[in-house]
Amino acid sequence: MNATNAASRQYPSVRTIGKLRRLSSIALLPLLAMALTPALAADKEAHDNFYFLGEMNKASTVMTIENKIVPPDLGKKIVSAVDQVIKDGNQPGAKRPADYLQYEPLILAYTGPDGSRMHSGRSRQDILSTTRRLMQRERVLKLMEQMNKSKAVFLKLAADNLDTIVPAYTNGVQAQPTTYAHYLLAFATVFGRDTTRFQQAYARLNMSPLGAAALGTSSFQVDRKRLAELLGFDTSVENSYDAAQLGALDTGVELVSICSNAALTMGILVQDMHTQYHNPYPWIMIQEGRLTGTSSIMPQKRNPYGLNVLRLQASDVVGGAMTYQIEAHNVTPGMPDYKRDQVEKTLDLSTDAFAKLADLMSNLVIDKDRALAEVDADYSTTTELADVLQRESNVPFRVGHHFASDLVTYGRLNKIKPADMPFDEVQKIYGQALQAFNFDHAQFPLTQEQFRRTLTAQNMIDSSKGLGGPQRAEVERMLTAQRAQLAQDEQWLQSQRDKLAAASENLDRTFYKLGQ
């Protein structure tokens, strides 16, 4: 793997680092240090152009010998040369050319000009298009692995917070109580849709352009299906013009668009958590340590650098997707603009972002009591009050809604929490509210005990009946379904990797057998 690709995979873009440097100096040193930490997702480095050129040369050697484009004796010589060039390139400090015109002379140095027969029916055009798909295929699977790991963290956190009541917001204002498990499962569901999108996109990505030549195939008997099989593709991009000249654009746009979609959701989640840090006593915080930092001047600060870095990185993913689309915009077929490595960079950055997300979610501190106090301090349960009046006392919802709204106005003006609302005032406000509707039920129909219970967050959550609501039974059902879906996604990923591993083993076995 060359140094440029390694840096793009493990570290933030130059743009991100520039942003960090412009923000502040000493106070942001921990943030910059965290941004420069290698990706947690990096189990092993992604393969580079040189590696995939070697794989394509193996496949082309096999196909040209099998189809008698290259005679067996010359084929053995080419097998030996291709193998030696790969071994040479794997030596420490060796050159690993990414351009076939720089790669081929290395083979010819061992075979002479006849070694170029292996290239029959190929062009740098279909080689480049194939390289893009091979590199993107590997990265998509790596990204999906990290997405699965991230989802597992979400599901674990949800299982630990089935009864943690938290405020939920609409239009930036506290709206209704829910549970943190219900909230987390919503985000897991959205990221799950992105996983499905990647699975569907993978089927369109895992198609081979090799053998299409520049755009119109060639007069050689090139078996494109055999090339696809040897390289682990499910099939070939049928139209050779599409294969060599067009396909890289729309597959690339599809991949970066999914990355952008996931990053936007990630940004929503991060910003929602970040608003907690506006409060002196947040109900959700990051465990103090490597994901937080202090101020250079204000000793009370516990800066949430984990949120800051992830938000910046999510923005860079969105920016990378836009960059690719702008680069590919308004170019004629055959231009190299959309055949560069911007898609791979965006996939790598997305993989790292999901690794950071999993790390962040694993280091949250949830203050259940503080979250409930936040709910109890406001009137977000008054929807249930209007519902109860209609359901149990036959008071039309709009009438009950008007009364509840007047109750909230009174409570806020007098700085009274819902639980402390004097019951005689409740009855008085109810009677006044009904005058606007000329409604008969002048007597407030609930007892004080019923009224108090109705306004509790736990009652509102327990009273939820709808599909997908925050009631515990429904959350547990959704959690079980999400776990089952995660297991399916992990199985799908493993099956794709098994197929690629089998194809790679078959390619090596077939290739080296022809050299014997």
XYZ file of N, CA and C in Angstrom, residues 96-294:
597
model
N 6.586 0.047 -6.519
C 5.329 -0.659 -6.786
C 4.504 0.207 -7.734
N 4.836 0.177 -9.024
C 4.159 1.073 -9.972
C 2.659 0.812 -10.038
N 1.911 1.898 -10.168
C 0.455 1.810 -10.261
C -0.033 1.879 -11.697
N 0.805 2.329 -12.615
C 0.451 2.484 -14.030
C 0.959 1.266 -14.804
N 0.102 0.677 -15.606
C 0.500 -0.529 -16.331
C 1.679 -0.265 -17.273
N 1.777 0.922 -17.838
C 2.888 1.214 -18.736
C 4.228 1.222 -17.993
N 4.197 1.448 -16.696
C 5.411 1.352 -15.893
C 5.597 -0.063 -15.344
N 4.505 -0.802 -15.254
C 4.540 -2.158 -14.726
C 5.018 -3.164 -15.773
N 4.525 -3.038 -16.998
C 4.827 -4.041 -18.024
C 6.329 -4.201 -18.296
N 7.121 -3.113 -18.327
C 8.554 -3.305 -18.568
C 9.224 -4.216 -17.541
N 8.685 -4.280 -16.335
C 9.238 -5.164 -15.316
C 9.053 -6.625 -15.715
N 7.922 -6.920 -16.350
C 7.665 -8.282 -16.835
C 8.540 -8.592 -18.042
N 8.623 -7.622 -18.960
C 9.389 -7.846 -20.189
C 10.883 -7.999 -19.902
N 11.319 -7.447 -18.771
C 12.728 -7.620 -18.403
C 13.054 -9.088 -18.163
N 12.048 -9.887 -17.805
C 12.254 -11.322 -17.579
C 11.876 -12.168 -18.794
N 10.954 -11.665 -19.628
C 10.429 -12.510 -20.723
C 10.865 -12.062 -22.105
N 11.271 -10.818 -22.227
C 11.451 -10.256 -23.546
C 10.104 -9.801 -24.090
N 10.068 -9.287 -25.322
C 8.838 -8.716 -25.888
C 7.658 -9.682 -25.919
N 7.942 -10.993 -26.040
C 6.842 -11.957 -26.110
C 5.972 -11.946 -24.856
N 6.514 -11.456 -23.752
C 5.720 -11.416 -22.519
C 4.516 -10.506 -22.627
N 4.562 -9.572 -23.595
C 3.441 -8.642 -23.756
C 2.202 -9.324 -24.324
N 2.363 -10.584 -24.796
C 1.186 -11.300 -25.321
C 0.143 -11.527 -24.223
N 0.592 -11.541 -22.997
C -0.351 -11.671 -21.879
C -1.351 -10.523 -21.857
N -0.959 -9.371 -22.409
C -1.790 -8.169 -22.407
C -2.787 -8.159 -23.575
N -2.808 -9.221 -24.365
C -3.672 -9.259 -25.555
C -5.131 -9.010 -25.180
N -5.764 -8.108 -25.902
C -7.184 -7.824 -25.678
C -7.459 -6.948 -24.477
N -6.412 -6.357 -23.896
C -6.586 -5.462 -22.755
C -6.123 -4.057 -23.113
N -6.509 -3.118 -22.283
C -6.081 -1.728 -22.419
C -5.903 -1.157 -21.026
N -5.170 -0.060 -20.938
C -5.127 0.607 -19.637
C -6.515 1.077 -19.217
N -7.407 1.253 -20.184
C -8.757 1.716 -19.875
C -9.539 0.677 -19.063
N -9.595 -0.549 -19.562
C -10.346 -1.559 -18.805
C -9.570 -1.990 -17.551
N -8.242 -1.897 -17.600
C -7.460 -2.204 -16.398
C -7.772 -1.199 -15.291
N -7.802 0.091 -15.646
C -8.089 1.115 -14.650
C -9.500 0.967 -14.105
N -10.458 0.711 -14.973
C -11.836 0.533 -14.515
C -11.946 -0.680 -13.593
N -11.210 -1.723 -13.909
C -11.232 -2.918 -13.062
C -10.542 -2.650 -11.728
N -9.435 -1.923 -11.791
C -8.727 -1.576 -10.550
C -9.630 -0.820 -9.598
N -10.357 0.144 -10.146
C -11.261 0.926 -9.297
C -12.253 0.007 -8.593
N -12.820 -0.925 -9.326
C -13.830 -1.815 -8.732
C -13.202 -2.762 -7.715
N -12.018 -3.255 -8.001
C -11.350 -4.142 -7.053
C -11.030 -3.418 -5.747
N -10.550 -2.181 -5.866
C -10.200 -1.421 -4.676
C -11.451 -0.997 -3.903
N -12.472 -0.613 -4.635
C -13.710 -0.202 -3.979
C -14.414 -1.395 -3.346
N -14.376 -2.531 -4.019
C -14.998 -3.742 -3.482
C -14.399 -4.095 -2.122
N -13.093 -4.076 -2.046
C -12.415 -4.391 -0.800
C -12.795 -3.396 0.298
N -12.855 -2.131 -0.044
C -13.156 -1.101 0.939
C -14.622 -1.110 1.370
N -15.513 -1.401 0.443
C -16.930 -1.485 0.813
C -17.134 -2.576 1.857
N -16.496 -3.717 1.659
C -16.638 -4.813 2.621
C -16.034 -4.427 3.966
N -14.924 -3.721 3.936
C -14.315 -3.262 5.190
C -15.213 -2.258 5.895
N -15.799 -1.354 5.130
C -16.719 -0.374 5.695
C -17.937 -1.067 6.305
N -18.472 -2.061 5.610
C -19.649 -2.757 6.122
C -19.318 -3.549 7.391
N -18.111 -4.052 7.476
C -17.687 -4.715 8.712
C -17.716 -3.731 9.875
N -17.209 -2.527 9.642
C -17.191 -1.539 10.710
C -18.595 -1.052 11.032
N -19.448 -0.972 10.033
C -20.839 -0.599 10.291
C -21.524 -1.647 11.163
N -21.244 -2.917 10.897
C -21.803 -3.992 11.725
C -21.318 -3.885 13.167
N -20.019 -3.604 13.327
C -19.471 -3.463 14.672
C -20.117 -2.275 15.399
N -20.309 -1.209 14.671
C -20.937 -0.030 15.253
C -22.372 -0.338 15.671
N -23.087 -1.053 14.818
C -24.469 -1.387 15.149
C -24.536 -2.270 16.389
N -23.603 -3.169 16.535
C -23.579 -4.029 17.718
C -23.444 -3.191 18.986
N -22.661 -2.114 18.919
C -22.516 -1.225 20.069
C -23.839 -0.523 20.360
N -24.514 -0.059 19.317
C -25.806 0.586 19.495
C -26.801 -0.361 20.172
N -26.840 -1.605 19.713
C -27.795 -2.561 20.257
C -27.468 -2.909 21.704
N -26.184 -2.994 22.021
C -25.789 -3.256 23.410
C -26.207 -2.088 24.310
N -25.980 -0.880 23.836
C -26.342 0.297 24.611
C -27.856 0.402 24.768
N -28.582 0.034 23.722
C -30.045 0.043 23.807
C -30.529 -0.969 24.833
N -29.954 -2.164 24.817
C -30.351 -3.205 25.774
C -30.090 -2.767 27.208
N -29.066 -1.955 27.408
C -28.726 -1.475 28.757
C -29.604 -0.309 29.195
N -30.386 0.243 28.267
C -31.166 1.446 28.581
C -32.630 1.314 28.176
N -33.173 0.119 28.363
C -34.577 -0.115 28.014
C -35.514 0.767 28.834
N -35.144 1.065 30.067
C -36.012 1.836 30.958
C -35.461 3.224 31.264
N -34.488 3.664 30.483
C -33.932 5.002 30.687
C -34.791 6.019 29.952
N -35.535 6.810 30.698
C -36.429 7.806 30.096
C -35.633 9.071 29.788
N -35.786 9.549 28.564
C -35.050 10.739 28.129
C -36.001 11.675 27.388
N -35.661 12.954 27.336
C -36.476 13.889 26.552
C -36.160 13.756 25.060
N -37.185 13.885 24.254
C -37.000 13.928 22.797
C -37.498 15.286 22.305
N -36.936 15.740 21.209
C -37.150 17.116 20.766
C -37.673 17.177 19.333
N -38.533 18.139 19.076
C -38.895 18.515 17.708
C -38.794 20.026 17.616
N -38.349 20.512 16.482
C -38.104 21.943 16.296
C -37.185 22.507 17.380
N -36.298 21.654 17.906
C -35.343 22.092 18.907
C -35.930 22.296 20.287
N -37.187 21.869 20.479
C -37.875 22.065 21.754
C -38.297 20.702 22.288
N -38.217 20.537 23.625
C -38.641 19.276 24.202
C -40.074 18.976 23.785
N -40.280 17.761 23.266
C -41.574 17.423 22.674
C -42.308 16.354 23.467
N -41.691 15.191 23.615
C -42.295 14.078 24.347
C -41.184 13.242 24.963
N -41.483 12.520 26.015
C -40.477 11.599 26.554
C -40.415 10.324 25.731
N -39.267 9.723 25.706
C -39.107 8.408 25.106
C -38.068 7.674 25.948
N -37.645 6.526 25.493
C -36.549 5.850 26.187
C -35.294 5.948 25.328
N -34.163 5.882 25.986
C -32.912 5.974 25.233
C -32.771 4.771 24.300
N -33.295 3.636 24.714
C -33.265 2.459 23.841
C -34.062 2.712 22.570
N -35.238 3.303 22.717
C -36.080 3.619 21.560
C -35.355 4.576 20.619
N -34.703 5.558 21.196
C -33.935 6.553 20.440
C -32.785 5.889 19.683
N -32.020 5.059 20.376
C -30.872 4.406 19.749
C -31.288 3.461 18.630
N -32.378 2.751 18.829
C -32.850 1.820 17.800
C -33.273 2.556 16.539
N -33.741 3.798 16.699
C -34.078 4.590 15.518
C -32.835 4.830 14.663
N -31.735 5.217 15.306
C -30.498 5.445 14.554
C -29.945 4.140 13.994
N -30.041 3.072 14.766
C -29.580 1.778 14.261
C -30.363 1.363 13.028
N -31.647 1.695 13.010
C -32.479 1.377 11.852
C -32.025 2.144 10.613
N -31.719 3.419 10.804
C -31.271 4.238 9.669
C -29.944 3.719 9.125
N -28.996 3.452 10.017
C -27.717 2.904 9.572
C -27.921 1.528 8.935
N -28.931 0.796 9.404
C -29.250 -0.489 8.790
C -29.701 -0.329 7.352
N -30.440 0.737 7.071
C -30.836 0.988 5.675
C -29.611 1.269 4.804
N -28.626 1.965 5.397
C -27.390 2.207 4.638
C -26.657 0.891 4.364
N -26.694 -0.021 5.330
C -26.102 -1.342 5.104
C -26.795 -2.050 3.949
N -28.120 -1.991 3.912
C -28.869 -2.604 2.812
C -28.519 -1.943 1.487
N -28.381 -0.633 1.509
C -28.004 0.082 0.278
C -26.633 -0.386 -0.218
N -25.697 -0.576 0.712
C -24.372 -1.053 0.306
C -24.440 -2.476 -0.252
N -25.266 -3.316 0.344
C -25.409 -4.669 -0.179
C -25.944 -4.640 -1.606
N -26.920 -3.779 -1.836
C -27.485 -3.666 -3.182
C -26.470 -3.053 -4.148
N -25.743 -2.044 -3.674
C -24.729 -1.408 -4.520
C -23.588 -2.379 -4.826
N -23.273 -3.240 -3.875
C -22.185 -4.205 -4.063
C -22.475 -5.124 -5.242
N -23.725 -5.489 -5.413
C -24.090 -6.353 -6.542
C -23.797 -5.663 -7.873
N -23.934 -4.345 -7.918
C -23.631 -3.605 -9.147
C -22.140 -3.303 -9.265
N -21.477 -3.205 -8.116
C -20.032 -2.951 -8.122
C -19.247 -4.191 -8.515
N -19.676 -5.347 -8.036
C -18.893 -6.570 -8.210
C -19.113 -7.191 -9.587
N -18.864 -6.385 -10.602
C -18.982 -6.794 -12.004
C -17.688 -6.390 -12.719
N -17.174 -7.258 -13.535
C -15.835 -7.063 -14.104
C -15.842 -6.318 -15.438
N -15.017 -5.260 -15.556
C -14.826 -4.603 -16.847
C -13.692 -5.246 -17.669
N -12.889 -6.103 -17.050
C -11.664 -6.576 -17.698
C -11.961 -7.341 -18.986
N -11.158 -7.051 -20.005
C -11.336 -7.670 -21.308
C -12.147 -6.814 -22.264
N -12.672 -5.691 -21.762
C -13.423 -4.782 -22.634
C -12.478 -3.963 -23.503
N -11.173 -4.031 -23.184
C -10.139 -3.254 -23.874
C -10.439 -1.762 -23.697
N -10.153 -0.944 -24.733
C -10.342 0.497 -24.580
C -11.810 0.854 -24.446
N -12.651 0.137 -25.225
C -14.093 0.366 -25.154
C -14.871 -0.579 -26.072
N -14.166 -1.204 -27.061
C -14.881 -2.017 -28.053
C -14.370 -3.437 -28.165
N -13.798 -3.986 -27.088
C -13.169 -5.306 -27.053
C -12.046 -5.356 -28.092
N -11.751 -6.541 -28.625
C -10.661 -6.686 -29.597
C -10.940 -7.906 -30.462
N -10.012 -8.180 -31.385
C -10.186 -9.336 -32.273
C -9.645 -10.620 -31.646
N -9.099 -10.528 -30.431
C -8.654 -11.741 -29.745
C -9.852 -12.428 -29.080
N -9.738 -13.729 -28.903
C -10.788 -14.503 -28.246
C -10.647 -14.374 -26.724
N -10.959 -13.190 -26.251
C -10.849 -12.912 -24.820
C -12.109 -13.402 -24.118
N -11.927 -14.250 -23.145
C -13.051 -14.790 -22.378
C -13.276 -13.906 -21.155
N -14.146 -12.931 -21.303
C -14.376 -11.969 -20.224
C -15.030 -12.624 -19.009
N -15.873 -13.598 -19.249
C -16.521 -14.285 -18.130
C -15.490 -15.049 -17.290
N -14.511 -15.633 -17.966
C -13.466 -16.344 -17.247
C -12.620 -15.377 -16.426
N -12.317 -14.202 -16.979
C -11.572 -13.189 -16.237
C -12.345 -12.756 -14.997
N -13.640 -12.578 -15.149
C -14.478 -12.184 -14.025
C -14.454 -13.247 -12.928
N -14.578 -14.501 -13.348
C -14.573 -15.608 -12.391
C -13.250 -15.673 -11.633
N -12.154 -15.539 -12.340
C -10.841 -15.644 -11.708
C -10.597 -14.533 -10.681
N -11.173 -13.375 -10.910
C -10.976 -12.239 -10.014
C -12.078 -12.117 -8.964
N -12.968 -13.088 -8.905
C -13.983 -13.097 -7.866
C -15.186 -12.220 -8.134
N -15.325 -11.728 -9.370
C -16.514 -10.951 -9.717
C -17.693 -11.891 -9.948
N -18.889 -11.388 -9.678
C -20.082 -12.204 -9.887
C -20.407 -12.361 -11.365
N -20.061 -11.334 -12.145
C -20.335 -11.359 -13.578
C -19.515 -10.251 -14.227
N -19.741 -10.033 -15.517
C -19.042 -8.960 -16.237
C -19.999 -7.809 -16.524
N -19.448 -6.601 -16.617
C -20.215 -5.483 -17.154
C -20.357 -5.753 -18.642
N -21.561 -6.021 -19.088
C -21.732 -6.599 -20.428
C -21.268 -5.668 -21.546
N -21.825 -4.480 -21.621
C -21.484 -3.565 -22.705
C -20.062 -3.061 -22.503
N -19.205 -3.291 -23.494
C -17.788 -2.972 -23.324
C -17.536 -1.472 -23.219
N -18.373 -0.657 -23.857
C -18.222 0.800 -23.725
C -18.555 1.225 -22.295
N -19.637 0.675 -21.772
C -20.010 0.921 -20.384
C -18.891 0.451 -19.449
N -18.391 -0.744 -19.707
C -17.387 -1.354 -18.840
C -16.153 -0.487 -18.697
N -15.640 0.011 -19.811
C -14.367 0.731 -19.786
C -14.517 2.226 -19.560
N -15.659 2.798 -19.958
C -15.744 4.250 -19.983
C -16.825 4.878 -19.104
N -17.905 4.186 -18.836
C -19.016 4.819 -18.134
C -19.244 4.294 -16.717
N -19.074 2.993 -16.541
C -19.477 2.356 -15.294
C -18.817 2.908 -14.048
N -17.587 3.375 -14.177
C -16.883 3.897 -13.000
C -17.596 5.103 -12.409
N -18.306 5.848 -13.256
C -18.975 7.059 -12.781
C -20.168 6.735 -11.892
N -21.125 5.973 -12.412
C -22.348 5.794 -11.642
C -22.156 4.884 -10.438
N -21.242 3.902 -10.532
C -20.975 3.088 -9.339
C -20.291 3.935 -8.270
N -19.390 4.805 -8.699
C -18.721 5.691 -7.749
C -19.686 6.649 -7.081
N -20.570 7.239 -7.862
C -21.557 8.168 -7.310
C -22.456 7.447 -6.312
N -22.847 6.231 -6.644
C -23.709 5.472 -5.742
C -23.013 5.215 -4.407
N -21.765 4.821 -4.451
C -21.039 4.499 -3.216
C -20.826 5.725 -2.346
N -20.364 6.822 -2.951
C -20.109 8.011 -2.117
C -21.412 8.613 -1.614
N -22.492 8.427 -2.363
C -23.787 8.944 -1.921
C -24.265 8.203 -0.674
N -24.050 6.891 -0.633
C -24.426 6.130 0.556
C -23.563 6.555 1.744
N -22.281 6.759 1.479
C -21.391 7.254 2.537
C -21.884 8.596 3.068
N -22.261 9.478 2.166
C -22.737 10.797 2.554
C -24.012 10.687 3.375
N -24.905 9.807 2.963
C -26.157 9.614 3.688
C -25.891 9.165 5.124
N -24.985 8.199 5.266
C -24.639 7.713 6.608
C -23.982 8.813 7.429
N -23.129 9.607 6.798
C -22.433 10.680 7.515
C -23.412 11.758 7.977
N -24.426 12.032 7.182
C -25.426 13.019 7.586
C -26.175 12.539 8.830
N -26.534 11.263 8.848
C -27.199 10.699 10.029
C -26.270 10.752 11.234
N -25.007 10.436 10.986
C -24.006 10.496 12.052
C -23.913 11.911 12.615
N -23.946 12.893 11.733
C -23.877 14.279 12.158
C -25.076 14.689 13.012
N -26.263 14.196 12.649
C -27.463 14.476 13.443
C -27.298 13.925 14.850
N -26.823 12.698 14.940
C -26.625 12.056 16.246
C -25.613 12.823 17.085
N -24.505 13.178 16.473
C -23.443 13.884 17.205
C -23.933 15.244 17.683
N -24.628 15.971 16.824
C -25.108 17.292 17.210
C -26.141 17.209 18.330
N -26.954 16.170 18.305
C -27.946 15.993 19.363
C -27.255 15.764 20.700
N -26.188 14.976 20.689
C -25.431 14.774 21.920
C -24.702 16.052 22.330
N -24.225 16.778 21.329
C -23.439 17.976 21.615
C -24.266 19.037 22.329
N -25.562 19.106 22.054
C -26.397 20.113 22.716
C -26.448 19.894 24.227
N -26.212 18.646 24.653
C -26.197 18.380 26.089
C -25.085 19.158 26.796
N -24.012 19.399 26.074
C -22.884 20.099 26.677
C -23.149 21.601 26.847
N -24.311 22.062 26.371
C -24.706 23.442 26.645
C -25.213 23.581 28.073
N -25.598 22.458 28.685
C -26.182 22.473 30.023
C -25.097 22.305 31.097
N -25.297 22.879 32.263
C -24.298 22.685 33.324
C -24.273 21.249 33.836
N -25.412 20.547 33.711
C -25.481 19.159 34.167
C -26.123 18.302 33.068
N -25.374 17.918 32.044
C -25.928 17.103 30.959
C -26.355 15.727 31.457
N -27.331 15.137 30.799
C -27.707 13.764 31.157
C -26.962 12.736 30.317
N -26.279 13.213 29.304
C -25.423 12.320 28.519
C -24.081 13.001 28.320
N -23.013 12.287 28.673
C -21.663 12.833 28.559
C -20.711 11.743 28.083
N -19.504 12.168 27.713
C -18.457 11.224 27.346
C -17.613 10.934 28.578
N -17.301 9.670 28.784
C -16.416 9.285 29.878
C -15.110 10.073 29.786
N -14.720 10.697 30.883
C -13.489 11.491 30.856
C -12.293 10.601 30.549
N -11.433 11.076 29.673
C -10.269 10.297 29.258
C -9.800 10.755 27.898
N -9.461 9.796 27.041
C -8.849 10.144 25.753
C -9.825 10.796 24.771
N -11.151 10.709 25.009
C -12.117 11.340 24.115
C -12.567 12.710 24.611
N -11.984 13.144 25.727
C -12.296 14.480 26.244
C -10.991 15.234 26.490
N -11.103 16.527 26.753
C -9.898 17.313 27.016
C -10.228 18.558 27.812
N -9.213 19.170 28.353
C -9.396 20.371 29.168
C -9.109 21.619 28.358
